[in-house]
PDB file of C-alpha atoms in Angstrom:
ATOM      1  CA  TYR A1341      10.012 -15.901  40.343  1.00  0.00           C
ATOM      2  CA  LYS A1342      11.746 -16.819  37.282  1.00  0.00           C
ATOM      3  CA  ILE A1343      11.426 -19.298  34.436  1.00  0.00           C
ATOM      4  CA  ASN A1344      14.584 -19.242  32.000  1.00  0.00           C
ATOM      5  CA  GLY A1345      15.482 -15.651  33.301  1.00  0.00           C
ATOM      6  CA  THR A1346      12.209 -14.115  32.893  1.00  0.00           C
ATOM      7  CA  ASN A1347      10.312 -12.645  35.681  1.00  0.00           C
ATOM      8  CA  HIS A1348       6.394 -14.034  36.131  1.00  0.00           C
ATOM      9  CA  THR A1349       3.762 -12.563  37.978  1.00  0.00           C
ATOM     10  CA  SER A1350       1.995 -14.218  40.871  1.00  0.00           C
ATOM     11  CA  LEU A1351      -1.310 -14.711  38.782  1.00  0.00           C
ATOM     12  CA  TYR A1352      -0.131 -18.051  37.244  1.00  0.00           C
ATOM     13  CA  PHE A1353       1.364 -18.925  40.378  1.00  0.00           C
ATOM     14  CA  ARG A1354      -1.536 -18.678  42.178  1.00  0.00           C
ATOM     15  CA  ASP A1355      -3.740 -20.415  39.597  1.00  0.00           C
ATOM     16  CA  LYS A1356      -1.488 -23.311  39.121  1.00  0.00           C
ATOM     17  CA  TRP A1357       0.685 -23.734  42.160  1.00  0.00           C
ATOM     18  CA  VAL A1358      -1.450 -22.453  45.239  1.00  0.00           C
ATOM     19  CA  LEU A1359      -4.049 -24.463  46.763  1.00  0.00           C
ATOM     20  CA  ASP A1360      -7.627 -23.079  45.947  1.00  0.00           C
ATOM     21  CA  ALA A1361      -8.913 -21.136  48.973  1.00  0.00           C
ATOM     22  CA  SER A1362     -11.251 -18.435  50.191  1.00  0.00           C
ATOM     23  CA  ASP A1363     -10.478 -15.507  52.702  1.00  0.00           C
ATOM     24  CA  ASP A1364     -12.150 -15.871  56.089  1.00  0.00           C
ATOM     25  CA  GLU A1365     -13.330 -12.755  58.090  1.00  0.00           C
ATOM     26  CA  TYR A1366     -10.517 -13.143  60.510  1.00  0.00           C
ATOM     27  CA  GLY A1367      -7.398 -12.828  57.867  1.00  0.00           C
ATOM     28  CA  GLY A1368      -7.103 -16.468  57.319  1.00  0.00           C
ATOM     29  CA  VAL A1369      -7.852 -18.846  54.516  1.00  0.00           C
ATOM     30  CA  LEU A1370     -10.144 -21.721  53.837  1.00  0.00           C
ATOM     31  CA  VAL A1371      -8.786 -24.206  51.618  1.00  0.00           C
ATOM     32  CA  ASN A1372     -11.277 -25.690  49.126  1.00  0.00           C
ATOM     33  CA  ALA A1373     -11.554 -29.447  49.981  1.00  0.00           C
ATOM     34  CA  GLU A1374     -13.146 -30.293  46.597  1.00  0.00           C
ATOM     35  CA  ARG A1375     -10.108 -29.063  44.579  1.00  0.00           C
ATOM     36  CA  LEU A1376      -7.381 -30.754  46.389  1.00  0.00           C
ATOM     37  CA  PRO A1377      -4.666 -32.966  44.584  1.00  0.00           C
ATOM     38  CA  SER A1378      -5.011 -36.566  45.329  1.00  0.00           C
ATOM     39  CA  ASP A1379      -1.231 -37.266  44.723  1.00  0.00           C
ATOM     40  CA  PRO A1380       0.642 -36.880  48.059  1.00  0.00           C
ATOM     41  CA  ASP A1381       3.664 -35.881  46.190  1.00  0.00           C
ATOM     42  CA  LYS A1382       1.950 -33.146  44.428  1.00  0.00           C
ATOM     43  CA  PHE A1383       0.192 -32.133  47.502  1.00  0.00           C
ATOM     44  CA  THR A1384       3.501 -31.680  49.167  1.00  0.00           C
ATOM     45  CA  PHE A1385       4.818 -29.559  46.576  1.00  0.00           C
ATOM     46  CA  VAL A1386       1.746 -27.302  46.249  1.00  0.00           C
ATOM     47  CA  LEU A1387       1.126 -26.976  49.986  1.00  0.00           C
ATOM     48  CA  ARG A1388       4.591 -25.680  50.623  1.00  0.00           C
ATOM     49  CA  ALA A1389       4.132 -23.019  47.827  1.00  0.00           C
ATOM     50  CA  SER A1390       0.816 -22.306  49.212  1.00  0.00           C
ATOM     51  CA  LEU A1391       2.014 -21.578  52.851  1.00  0.00           C
ATOM     52  CA  SER A1392       4.850 -19.450  51.427  1.00  0.00           C
ATOM     53  CA  HIS A1393       2.439 -17.369  49.120  1.00  0.00           C
ATOM     54  CA  TRP A1394       0.070 -16.883  52.429  1.00  0.00           C
ATOM     55  CA  LYS A1395       2.844 -15.833  54.419  1.00  0.00           C
ATOM     56  CA  VAL A1396       3.753 -13.035  51.695  1.00  0.00           C
ATOM     57  CA  LYS A1397       0.125 -12.116  51.673  1.00  0.00           C
ATOM     58  CA  GLY A1398      -0.122 -11.733  55.514  1.00  0.00           C
ATOM     59  CA  LYS A1399      -2.540 -14.399  55.986  1.00  0.00           C
ATOM     60  CA  LYS A1400      -2.804 -15.941  59.473  1.00  0.00           C
ATOM     61  CA  GLY A1401      -4.889 -19.007  60.094  1.00  0.00           C
ATOM     62  CA  VAL A1402      -5.112 -21.821  57.480  1.00  0.00           C
ATOM     63  CA  TRP A1403      -8.090 -24.169  57.772  1.00  0.00           C
ATOM     64  CA  LEU A1404      -7.281 -27.486  55.776  1.00  0.00           C
ATOM     65  CA  LYS A1405     -10.319 -29.886  55.667  1.00  0.00           C
ATOM     66  CA  LEU A1406      -9.432 -33.393  54.430  1.00  0.00           C
ATOM     67  CA  PRO A1407     -12.160 -35.752  53.252  1.00  0.00           C
ATOM     68  CA  LEU A1408     -11.969 -39.495  54.139  1.00  0.00           C
ATOM     69  CA  GLU A1409     -11.080 -40.328  50.625  1.00  0.00           C
ATOM     70  CA  LYS A1410      -7.926 -38.267  50.641  1.00  0.00           C
ATOM     71  CA  CYS A1411      -6.602 -39.660  53.904  1.00  0.00           C
ATOM     72  CA  ASP A1412      -3.217 -40.093  52.259  1.00  0.00           C
ATOM     73  CA  LEU A1413      -2.591 -36.471  52.504  1.00  0.00           C
ATOM     74  CA  VAL A1414      -2.864 -36.342  56.342  1.00  0.00           C
ATOM     75  CA  PRO A1415       0.766 -37.407  56.968  1.00  0.00           C
ATOM     76  CA  VAL A1416       1.989 -34.630  54.590  1.00  0.00           C
ATOM     77  CA  ALA A1417       0.119 -31.961  56.229  1.00  0.00           C
ATOM     78  CA  VAL A1418       1.053 -33.076  59.758  1.00  0.00           C
ATOM     79  CA  LYS A1419       4.942 -33.018  58.513  1.00  0.00           C
ATOM     80  CA  GLU A1420       4.484 -29.543  57.157  1.00  0.00           C
ATOM     81  CA  GLY A1421       3.537 -28.335  60.479  1.00  0.00           C
ATOM     82  CA  PHE A1422      -0.535 -28.613  60.328  1.00  0.00           C
ATOM     83  CA  GLN A1423      -2.148 -29.785  63.626  1.00  0.00           C
ATOM     84  CA  TYR A1424      -5.342 -31.841  64.279  1.00  0.00           C
ATOM     85  CA  HIS A1425      -8.567 -29.487  65.263  1.00  0.00           C
ATOM     86  CA  HIS A1426     -11.370 -31.890  64.924  1.00  0.00           C
ATOM     87  CA  ALA A1427     -12.607 -35.020  63.128  1.00  0.00           C
ATOM     88  CA  GLU A1428     -15.979 -35.931  61.911  1.00  0.00           C
ATOM     89  CA  ARG A1429     -17.137 -39.181  60.212  1.00  0.00           C
ATOM     90  CA  GLY A1430     -16.120 -37.882  56.740  1.00  0.00           C
ATOM     91  CA  TYR A1431     -13.349 -35.666  57.180  1.00  0.00           C
ATOM     92  CA  VAL A1432     -10.585 -34.385  59.484  1.00  0.00           C
ATOM     93  CA  MET A1433      -9.921 -30.618  59.966  1.00  0.00           C
ATOM     94  CA  MET A1434      -6.466 -29.326  60.531  1.00  0.00           C
ATOM     95  CA  THR A1435      -5.004 -25.859  61.076  1.00  0.00           C
ATOM     96  CA  TYR A1436      -1.740 -24.126  60.572  1.00  0.00           C
ATOM     97  CA  TRP A1437      -1.045 -20.539  62.370  1.00  0.00           C
ATOM     98  CA  ILE A1438       1.456 -18.617  59.945  1.00  0.00           C
ATOM     99  CA  PRO A1439       2.503 -15.634  62.165  1.00  0.00           C
ATOM    100  CA  GLU A1440       5.412 -15.902  64.616  1.00  0.00           C
ATOM    101  CA  GLU A1441       2.991 -15.145  67.445  1.00  0.00           C
ATOM    102  CA  PRO A1442       0.583 -17.012  69.619  1.00  0.00           C
ATOM    103  CA  CYS A1443      -1.984 -18.820  67.739  1.00  0.00           C
ATOM    104  CA  MET A1444      -5.388 -17.212  67.846  1.00  0.00           C
ATOM    105  CA  LEU A1445      -7.507 -19.824  66.295  1.00  0.00           C
ATOM    106  CA  PRO A1446     -10.463 -20.935  68.332  1.00  0.00           C
ATOM    107  CA  SER A1447     -10.574 -24.517  69.778  1.00  0.00           C
ATOM    108  CA  ASN A1448     -12.954 -27.245  68.873  1.00  0.00           C
ATOM    109  CA  ALA A1449     -16.240 -27.515  70.347  1.00  0.00           C
ATOM    110  CA  SER A1450     -15.947 -28.187  74.152  1.00  0.00           C
ATOM    111  CA  HIS A1451     -19.476 -29.433  74.948  1.00  0.00           C
ATOM    112  CA  GLN A1452     -21.893 -32.094  74.402  1.00  0.00           C
ATOM    113  CA  VAL A1453     -25.726 -31.168  74.883  1.00  0.00           C
ATOM    114  CA  GLY A1454     -28.054 -33.600  76.785  1.00  0.00           C
ATOM    115  CA  VAL A1455     -31.646 -33.519  77.614  1.00  0.00           C
ATOM    116  CA  GLY A1456     -34.104 -35.094  79.846  1.00  0.00           C
ATOM    117  CA  GLY A1457     -37.769 -34.945  80.052  1.00  0.00           C
ATOM    118  CA  PHE A1458     -40.298 -34.787  82.939  1.00  0.00           C
ATOM    119  CA  VAL A1459     -43.516 -36.048  81.361  1.00  0.00           C
ATOM    120  CA  ILE A1460     -46.404 -35.908  83.675  1.00  0.00           C
ATOM    121  CA  ASN A1461     -50.013 -37.196  83.184  1.00  0.00           C
ATOM    122  CA  ASP A1462     -53.227 -35.899  84.758  1.00  0.00           C
ATOM    123  CA  LYS A1463     -53.206 -38.850  87.185  1.00  0.00           C
ATOM    124  CA  ASN A1464     -49.836 -37.443  88.751  1.00  0.00           C
ATOM    125  CA  GLU A1465     -47.775 -40.229  87.321  1.00  0.00           C
ATOM    126  CA  VAL A1466     -44.235 -39.777  85.843  1.00  0.00           C
ATOM    127  CA  LEU A1467     -42.989 -41.259  82.456  1.00  0.00           C
ATOM    128  CA  VAL A1468     -40.048 -43.432  83.527  1.00  0.00           C
ATOM    129  CA  VAL A1469     -37.647 -45.882  81.928  1.00  0.00           C
ATOM    130  CA  GLN A1470     -35.228 -48.512  82.844  1.00  0.00           C
ATOM    131  CA  GLU A1471     -32.388 -48.494  80.347  1.00  0.00           C
ATOM    132  CA  LYS A1472     -30.628 -51.783  79.049  1.00  0.00           C
ATOM    133  CA  HIS A1473     -27.200 -50.437  79.416  1.00  0.00           C
ATOM    134  CA  PHE A1474     -26.281 -49.013  82.721  1.00  0.00           C
ATOM    135  CA  THR A1475     -23.460 -48.864  85.515  1.00  0.00           C
ATOM    136  CA  PRO A1476     -23.876 -51.352  88.392  1.00  0.00           C
ATOM    137  CA  SER A1477     -24.460 -48.414  90.781  1.00  0.00           C
ATOM    138  CA  LEU A1478     -27.933 -47.528  89.033  1.00  0.00           C
ATOM    139  CA  SER A1479     -29.475 -50.960  89.174  1.00  0.00           C
ATOM    140  CA  GLY A1480     -32.991 -50.815  89.596  1.00  0.00           C
ATOM    141  CA  LEU A1481     -33.482 -47.118  88.872  1.00  0.00           C
ATOM    142  CA  TRP A1482     -36.287 -45.879  87.239  1.00  0.00           C
ATOM    143  CA  LYS A1483     -35.463 -42.638  85.534  1.00  0.00           C
ATOM    144  CA  ILE A1484     -36.816 -40.082  83.000  1.00  0.00           C
ATOM    145  CA  PRO A1485     -35.992 -40.270  79.317  1.00  0.00           C
ATOM    146  CA  THR A1486     -32.875 -38.626  78.390  1.00  0.00           C
ATOM    147  CA  GLY A1487     -30.679 -38.421  75.359  1.00  0.00           C
ATOM    148  CA  PHE A1488     -28.459 -36.287  73.303  1.00  0.00           C
ATOM    149  CA  ILE A1489     -29.195 -33.339  70.866  1.00  0.00           C
ATOM    150  CA  HIS A1490     -28.337 -34.563  67.315  1.00  0.00           C
ATOM    151  CA  GLU A1491     -25.943 -32.644  65.372  1.00  0.00           C
ATOM    152  CA  PHE A1492     -27.938 -33.180  62.292  1.00  0.00           C
ATOM    153  CA  PHE A1493     -31.879 -33.640  62.437  1.00  0.00           C
ATOM    154  CA  ARG A1494     -33.292 -35.196  59.483  1.00  0.00           C
ATOM    155  CA  GLN A1495     -30.122 -34.760  57.489  1.00  0.00           C
ATOM    156  CA  THR A1496     -30.714 -31.048  57.117  1.00  0.00           C
ATOM    157  CA  GLN A1497     -29.902 -28.944  60.244  1.00  0.00           C
ATOM    158  CA  SER A1498     -28.763 -29.065  63.647  1.00  0.00           C
ATOM    159  CA  GLU A1499     -31.465 -30.228  66.272  1.00  0.00           C
ATOM    160  CA  GLU A1500     -32.914 -27.740  68.966  1.00  0.00           C
ATOM    161  CA  ILE A1501     -33.259 -28.499  72.479  1.00  0.00           C
ATOM    162  CA  PHE A1502     -36.917 -28.416  72.576  1.00  0.00           C
ATOM    163  CA  THR A1503     -37.197 -30.667  69.570  1.00  0.00           C
ATOM    164  CA  GLY A1504     -34.489 -33.094  70.752  1.00  0.00           C
ATOM    165  CA  ILE A1505     -36.273 -34.017  73.955  1.00  0.00           C
ATOM    166  CA  VAL A1506     -39.696 -34.534  72.062  1.00  0.00           C
ATOM    167  CA  ARG A1507     -37.831 -36.852  69.591  1.00  0.00           C
ATOM    168  CA  GLU A1508     -35.935 -38.839  72.504  1.00  0.00           C
ATOM    169  CA  VAL A1509     -39.259 -39.272  74.644  1.00  0.00           C
ATOM    170  CA  GLN A1510     -40.861 -40.612  71.428  1.00  0.00           C
ATOM    171  CA  GLU A1511     -38.015 -42.969  70.444  1.00  0.00           C
ATOM    172  CA  GLU A1512     -37.656 -44.510  73.974  1.00  0.00           C
ATOM    173  CA  THR A1513     -41.252 -44.563  74.943  1.00  0.00           C
ATOM    174  CA  GLY A1514     -43.521 -44.031  71.994  1.00  0.00           C
ATOM    175  CA  ILE A1515     -45.068 -41.344  73.678  1.00  0.00           C
ATOM    176  CA  ASP A1516     -45.776 -38.151  71.874  1.00  0.00           C
ATOM    177  CA  THR A1517     -45.322 -34.977  73.919  1.00  0.00           C
ATOM    178  CA  GLU A1518     -45.680 -31.141  73.743  1.00  0.00           C
ATOM    179  CA  PHE A1519     -42.550 -28.966  75.132  1.00  0.00           C
ATOM    180  CA  VAL A1520     -43.384 -26.952  77.735  1.00  0.00           C
ATOM    181  CA  GLU A1521     -40.065 -25.217  79.064  1.00  0.00           C
ATOM    182  CA  VAL A1522     -36.583 -25.992  80.425  1.00  0.00           C
ATOM    183  CA  MET A1523     -36.851 -26.038  84.238  1.00  0.00           C
ATOM    184  CA  ALA A1524     -33.044 -26.152  84.995  1.00  0.00           C
ATOM    185  CA  PHE A1525     -29.876 -27.305  83.597  1.00  0.00           C
ATOM    186  CA  ARG A1526     -26.641 -28.912  84.807  1.00  0.00           C
ATOM    187  CA  HIS A1527     -23.023 -27.846  83.516  1.00  0.00           C
ATOM    188  CA  VAL A1528     -20.285 -30.676  84.383  1.00  0.00           C
ATOM    189  CA  HIS A1529     -16.666 -30.917  83.331  1.00  0.00           C
ATOM    190  CA  ASP A1530     -14.711 -34.016  81.967  1.00  0.00           C
ATOM    191  CA  VAL A1531     -17.199 -36.170  81.008  1.00  0.00           C
ATOM    192  CA  ALA A1532     -16.655 -37.735  77.555  1.00  0.00           C
ATOM    193  CA  PHE A1533     -13.065 -37.685  76.113  1.00  0.00           C
ATOM    194  CA  GLN A1534     -12.304 -34.589  78.398  1.00  0.00           C
ATOM    195  CA  LYS A1535     -15.393 -32.790  77.114  1.00  0.00           C
ATOM    196  CA  SER A1536     -17.822 -30.861  79.175  1.00  0.00           C
ATOM    197  CA  ASP A1537     -21.541 -31.741  79.431  1.00  0.00           C
ATOM    198  CA  LEU A1538     -24.453 -29.319  79.232  1.00  0.00           C
ATOM    199  CA  PHE A1539     -27.747 -31.235  80.446  1.00  0.00           C
ATOM    200  CA  PHE A1540     -31.164 -29.529  80.004  1.00  0.00           C
ATOM    201  CA  VAL A1541     -34.035 -30.967  82.151  1.00  0.00           C
ATOM    202  CA  CYS A1542     -37.405 -30.118  80.419  1.00  0.00           C
ATOM    203  CA  LEU A1543     -40.897 -30.227  81.267  1.00  0.00           C
ATOM    204  CA  LEU A1544     -43.234 -31.873  78.796  1.00  0.00           C
ATOM    205  CA  ARG A1545     -46.967 -32.333  78.399  1.00  0.00           C
ATOM    206  CA  PRO A1546     -48.228 -35.800  77.046  1.00  0.00           C
ATOM    207  CA  LEU A1547     -50.087 -35.954  74.105  1.00  0.00           C
ATOM    208  CA  SER A1548     -50.793 -39.691  73.918  1.00  0.00           C
ATOM    209  CA  LYS A1549     -50.801 -42.535  76.600  1.00  0.00           C
ATOM    210  CA  GLN A1550     -49.813 -45.758  75.231  1.00  0.00           C
ATOM    211  CA  ILE A1551     -46.089 -46.689  75.708  1.00  0.00           C
ATOM    212  CA  MET A1552     -44.257 -48.467  73.110  1.00  0.00           C
ATOM    213  CA  VAL A1553     -40.689 -49.745  74.473  1.00  0.00           C
ATOM    214  CA  ASP A1554     -37.683 -49.126  72.098  1.00  0.00           C
ATOM    215  CA  ASP A1555     -36.027 -52.402  72.339  1.00  0.00           C
ATOM    216  CA  LEU A1556     -32.411 -51.300  71.420  1.00  0.00           C
ATOM    217  CA  GLU A1557     -31.914 -48.847  74.378  1.00  0.00           C
ATOM    218  CA  ILE A1558     -34.881 -49.482  76.817  1.00  0.00           C
ATOM    219  CA  GLN A1559     -35.406 -52.500  78.968  1.00  0.00           C
ATOM    220  CA  ASP A1560     -38.803 -51.232  80.188  1.00  0.00           C
ATOM    221  CA  ALA A1561     -41.173 -48.181  80.647  1.00  0.00           C
ATOM    222  CA  LYS A1562     -44.220 -47.253  82.629  1.00  0.00           C
ATOM    223  CA  TRP A1563     -46.064 -44.282  84.091  1.00  0.00           C
ATOM    224  CA  MET A1564     -45.043 -44.079  87.894  1.00  0.00           C
ATOM    225  CA  PRO A1565     -46.912 -42.273  90.515  1.00  0.00           C
ATOM    226  CA  LEU A1566     -44.768 -39.197  91.368  1.00  0.00           C
ATOM    227  CA  VAL A1567     -44.445 -40.043  95.095  1.00  0.00           C
ATOM    228  CA  GLU A1568     -43.219 -43.418  94.363  1.00  0.00           C
ATOM    229  CA  PHE A1569     -40.666 -42.042  91.716  1.00  0.00           C
ATOM    230  CA  VAL A1570     -39.370 -39.443  94.362  1.00  0.00           C
ATOM    231  CA  GLU A1571     -39.235 -42.027  97.111  1.00  0.00           C
ATOM    232  CA  GLN A1572     -36.589 -44.259  95.063  1.00  0.00           C
ATOM    233  CA  PRO A1573     -33.424 -44.741  97.233  1.00  0.00           C
ATOM    234  CA  LEU A1574     -31.098 -43.857  94.553  1.00  0.00           C
ATOM    235  CA  ILE A1575     -32.997 -40.563  93.873  1.00  0.00           C
ATOM    236  CA  GLN A1576     -33.131 -39.531  97.795  1.00  0.00           C
ATOM    237  CA  GLU A1577     -29.158 -40.179  97.836  1.00  0.00           C
ATOM    238  CA  ASP A1578     -28.560 -37.855  95.071  1.00  0.00           C
ATOM    239  CA  ASP A1579     -28.165 -34.367  96.152  1.00  0.00           C
ATOM    240  CA  MET A1580     -28.225 -33.006  92.603  1.00  0.00           C
ATOM    241  CA  PHE A1581     -31.377 -35.073  91.690  1.00  0.00           C
ATOM    242  CA  LYS A1582     -32.972 -34.001  94.604  1.00  0.00           C
ATOM    243  CA  LYS A1583     -33.070 -30.653  93.797  1.00  0.00           C
ATOM    244  CA  ILE A1584     -34.269 -31.063  90.213  1.00  0.00           C
ATOM    245  CA  ILE A1585     -37.318 -32.848  92.081  1.00  0.00           C
ATOM    246  CA  ASP A1586     -37.744 -29.989  94.322  1.00  0.00           C
ATOM    247  CA  ILE A1587     -37.831 -27.667  91.102  1.00  0.00           C
ATOM    248  CA  PHE A1588     -40.254 -29.998  89.398  1.00  0.00           C
ATOM    249  CA  ILE A1589     -42.490 -30.176  92.306  1.00  0.00           C
ATOM    250  CA  ALA A1590     -42.396 -26.454  92.908  1.00  0.00           C
ATOM    251  CA  ARG A1591     -43.288 -25.915  89.161  1.00  0.00           C
ATOM    252  CA  LEU A1592     -46.148 -28.325  89.627  1.00  0.00           C
ATOM    253  CA  GLY A1593     -47.331 -26.153  92.410  1.00  0.00           C
ATOM    254  CA  LYS A1594     -46.853 -22.887  90.454  1.00  0.00           C
ATOM    255  CA  ARG A1595     -44.243 -21.764  92.721  1.00  0.00           C
ATOM    256  CA  TYR A1596     -41.605 -21.653  90.056  1.00  0.00           C
ATOM    257  CA  CYS A1597     -41.416 -20.911  86.338  1.00  0.00           C
ATOM    258  CA  GLY A1598     -38.845 -22.096  83.803  1.00  0.00           C
ATOM    259  CA  LEU A1599     -37.628 -20.892  80.386  1.00  0.00           C
ATOM    260  CA  SER A1600     -39.951 -21.110  77.759  1.00  0.00           C
ATOM    261  CA  VAL A1601     -38.664 -20.889  73.894  1.00  0.00           C
ATOM    262  CA  HIS A1602     -38.647 -17.783  71.705  1.00  0.00           C
ATOM    263  CA  GLN A1603     -37.246 -17.999  68.102  1.00  0.00           C
ATOM    264  CA  LEU A1604     -35.732 -14.824  66.941  1.00  0.00           C
ATOM    265  CA  VAL A1605     -33.477 -13.418  64.223  1.00  0.00           C
ATOM    266  CA  SER A1606     -30.323 -11.401  65.140  1.00  0.00           C
ATOM    267  CA  LYS A1607     -29.014  -8.804  62.948  1.00  0.00           C
ATOM    268  CA  PHE A1608     -25.431  -9.778  64.228  1.00  0.00           C
ATOM    269  CA  ASP A1609     -25.564 -12.794  61.996  1.00  0.00           C
ATOM    270  CA  ASP A1610     -28.763 -12.955  60.194  1.00  0.00           C
ATOM    271  CA  LYS A1611     -29.688 -16.490  61.820  1.00  0.00           C
ATOM    272  CA  LEU A1612     -32.644 -17.760  63.597  1.00  0.00           C
ATOM    273  CA  SER A1613     -31.800 -18.287  67.078  1.00  0.00           C
ATOM    274  CA  THR A1614     -33.674 -19.963  69.908  1.00  0.00           C
ATOM    275  CA  LEU A1615     -33.687 -17.919  72.946  1.00  0.00           C
ATOM    276  CA  TYR A1616     -34.715 -19.532  76.512  1.00  0.00           C
ATOM    277  CA  PHE A1617     -36.077 -17.109  78.989  1.00  0.00           C
ATOM    278  CA  ASN A1618     -38.541 -16.601  81.747  1.00  0.00           C
ATOM    279  CA  THR A1619     -41.706 -14.782  80.856  1.00  0.00           C
ATOM    280  CA  VAL A1620     -43.522 -14.627  84.084  1.00  0.00           C
ATOM    281  CA  ASP A1621     -45.517 -11.366  83.009  1.00  0.00           C
ATOM    282  CA  ASP A1622     -47.270 -13.382  80.083  1.00  0.00           C
ATOM    283  CA  PRO A1623     -50.862 -13.879  81.336  1.00  0.00           C
ATOM    284  CA  ASN A1624     -51.077 -17.130  79.131  1.00  0.00           C
ATOM    285  CA  LEU A1625     -48.427 -18.856  81.200  1.00  0.00           C
ATOM    286  CA  ASN A1626     -49.726 -21.053  83.940  1.00  0.00           C
ATOM    287  CA  CYS A1627     -46.906 -20.379  86.450  1.00  0.00           C
ATOM    288  CA  GLN A1628     -45.663 -17.748  88.637  1.00  0.00           C
ATOM    289  CA  ALA A1629     -42.199 -16.745  89.863  1.00  0.00           C
ATOM    290  CA  SER A1630     -40.796 -17.967  93.203  1.00  0.00           C
TER     291      SER A1630
END
């Protein structure tokens, strides 16, 4: 570009009039949210210049994270062609696809993850709860403790399935437990805001006996004989839950083995991963394959 008839390199242009951004591994850019201008007019000018610069550089997708305190910049981004990708409590993520070809940017997360815990004591009693908030069709039902996996656990990292169910049981009933295995999981679509749901049914071993009910969510909790729990009309009328009960009883009779936890590091991403799989050949497991 020229100033007073003199050609200038793109170095000054990049430093002063292009948004601070880093390259991603797919040929796109990640805009630095901490160095965004606060003034919408200045943002408009710099955003347009940035898109032109990235187009010349052959970049593809642009990821623009707008913090809550800079929400005035959202209408500007929308006007320049950015689309909503997802939002969290403190920001909205927007995207822009530069090439004149179908957009290859991944969609937002498609699932929520829930957990349910079968806790059975040495008296063959199941830990059950009645929730304070329920649909009329579930009135009177005693159910296993359930909940959702937290995105962040103790403000540090995402929660695991095997830690999440232990936390949920403790929060709702006050009972401390030890995770044993995943017995089954359900996959269903269009549950909440058109999102799908993965629900993991887990077997837990109780480490305490005294129930302390969470007054915010739970109406009541108790140890219920397994036979009484199974014979509830709402359980008997539900094909899916009857199947889960069959799996649970088969597990207690050592005719079924679920998925136990194994944490491994993959060389593909150098991340610690939790792998759930059946280890029926392990002599320490008190179960056998069906």
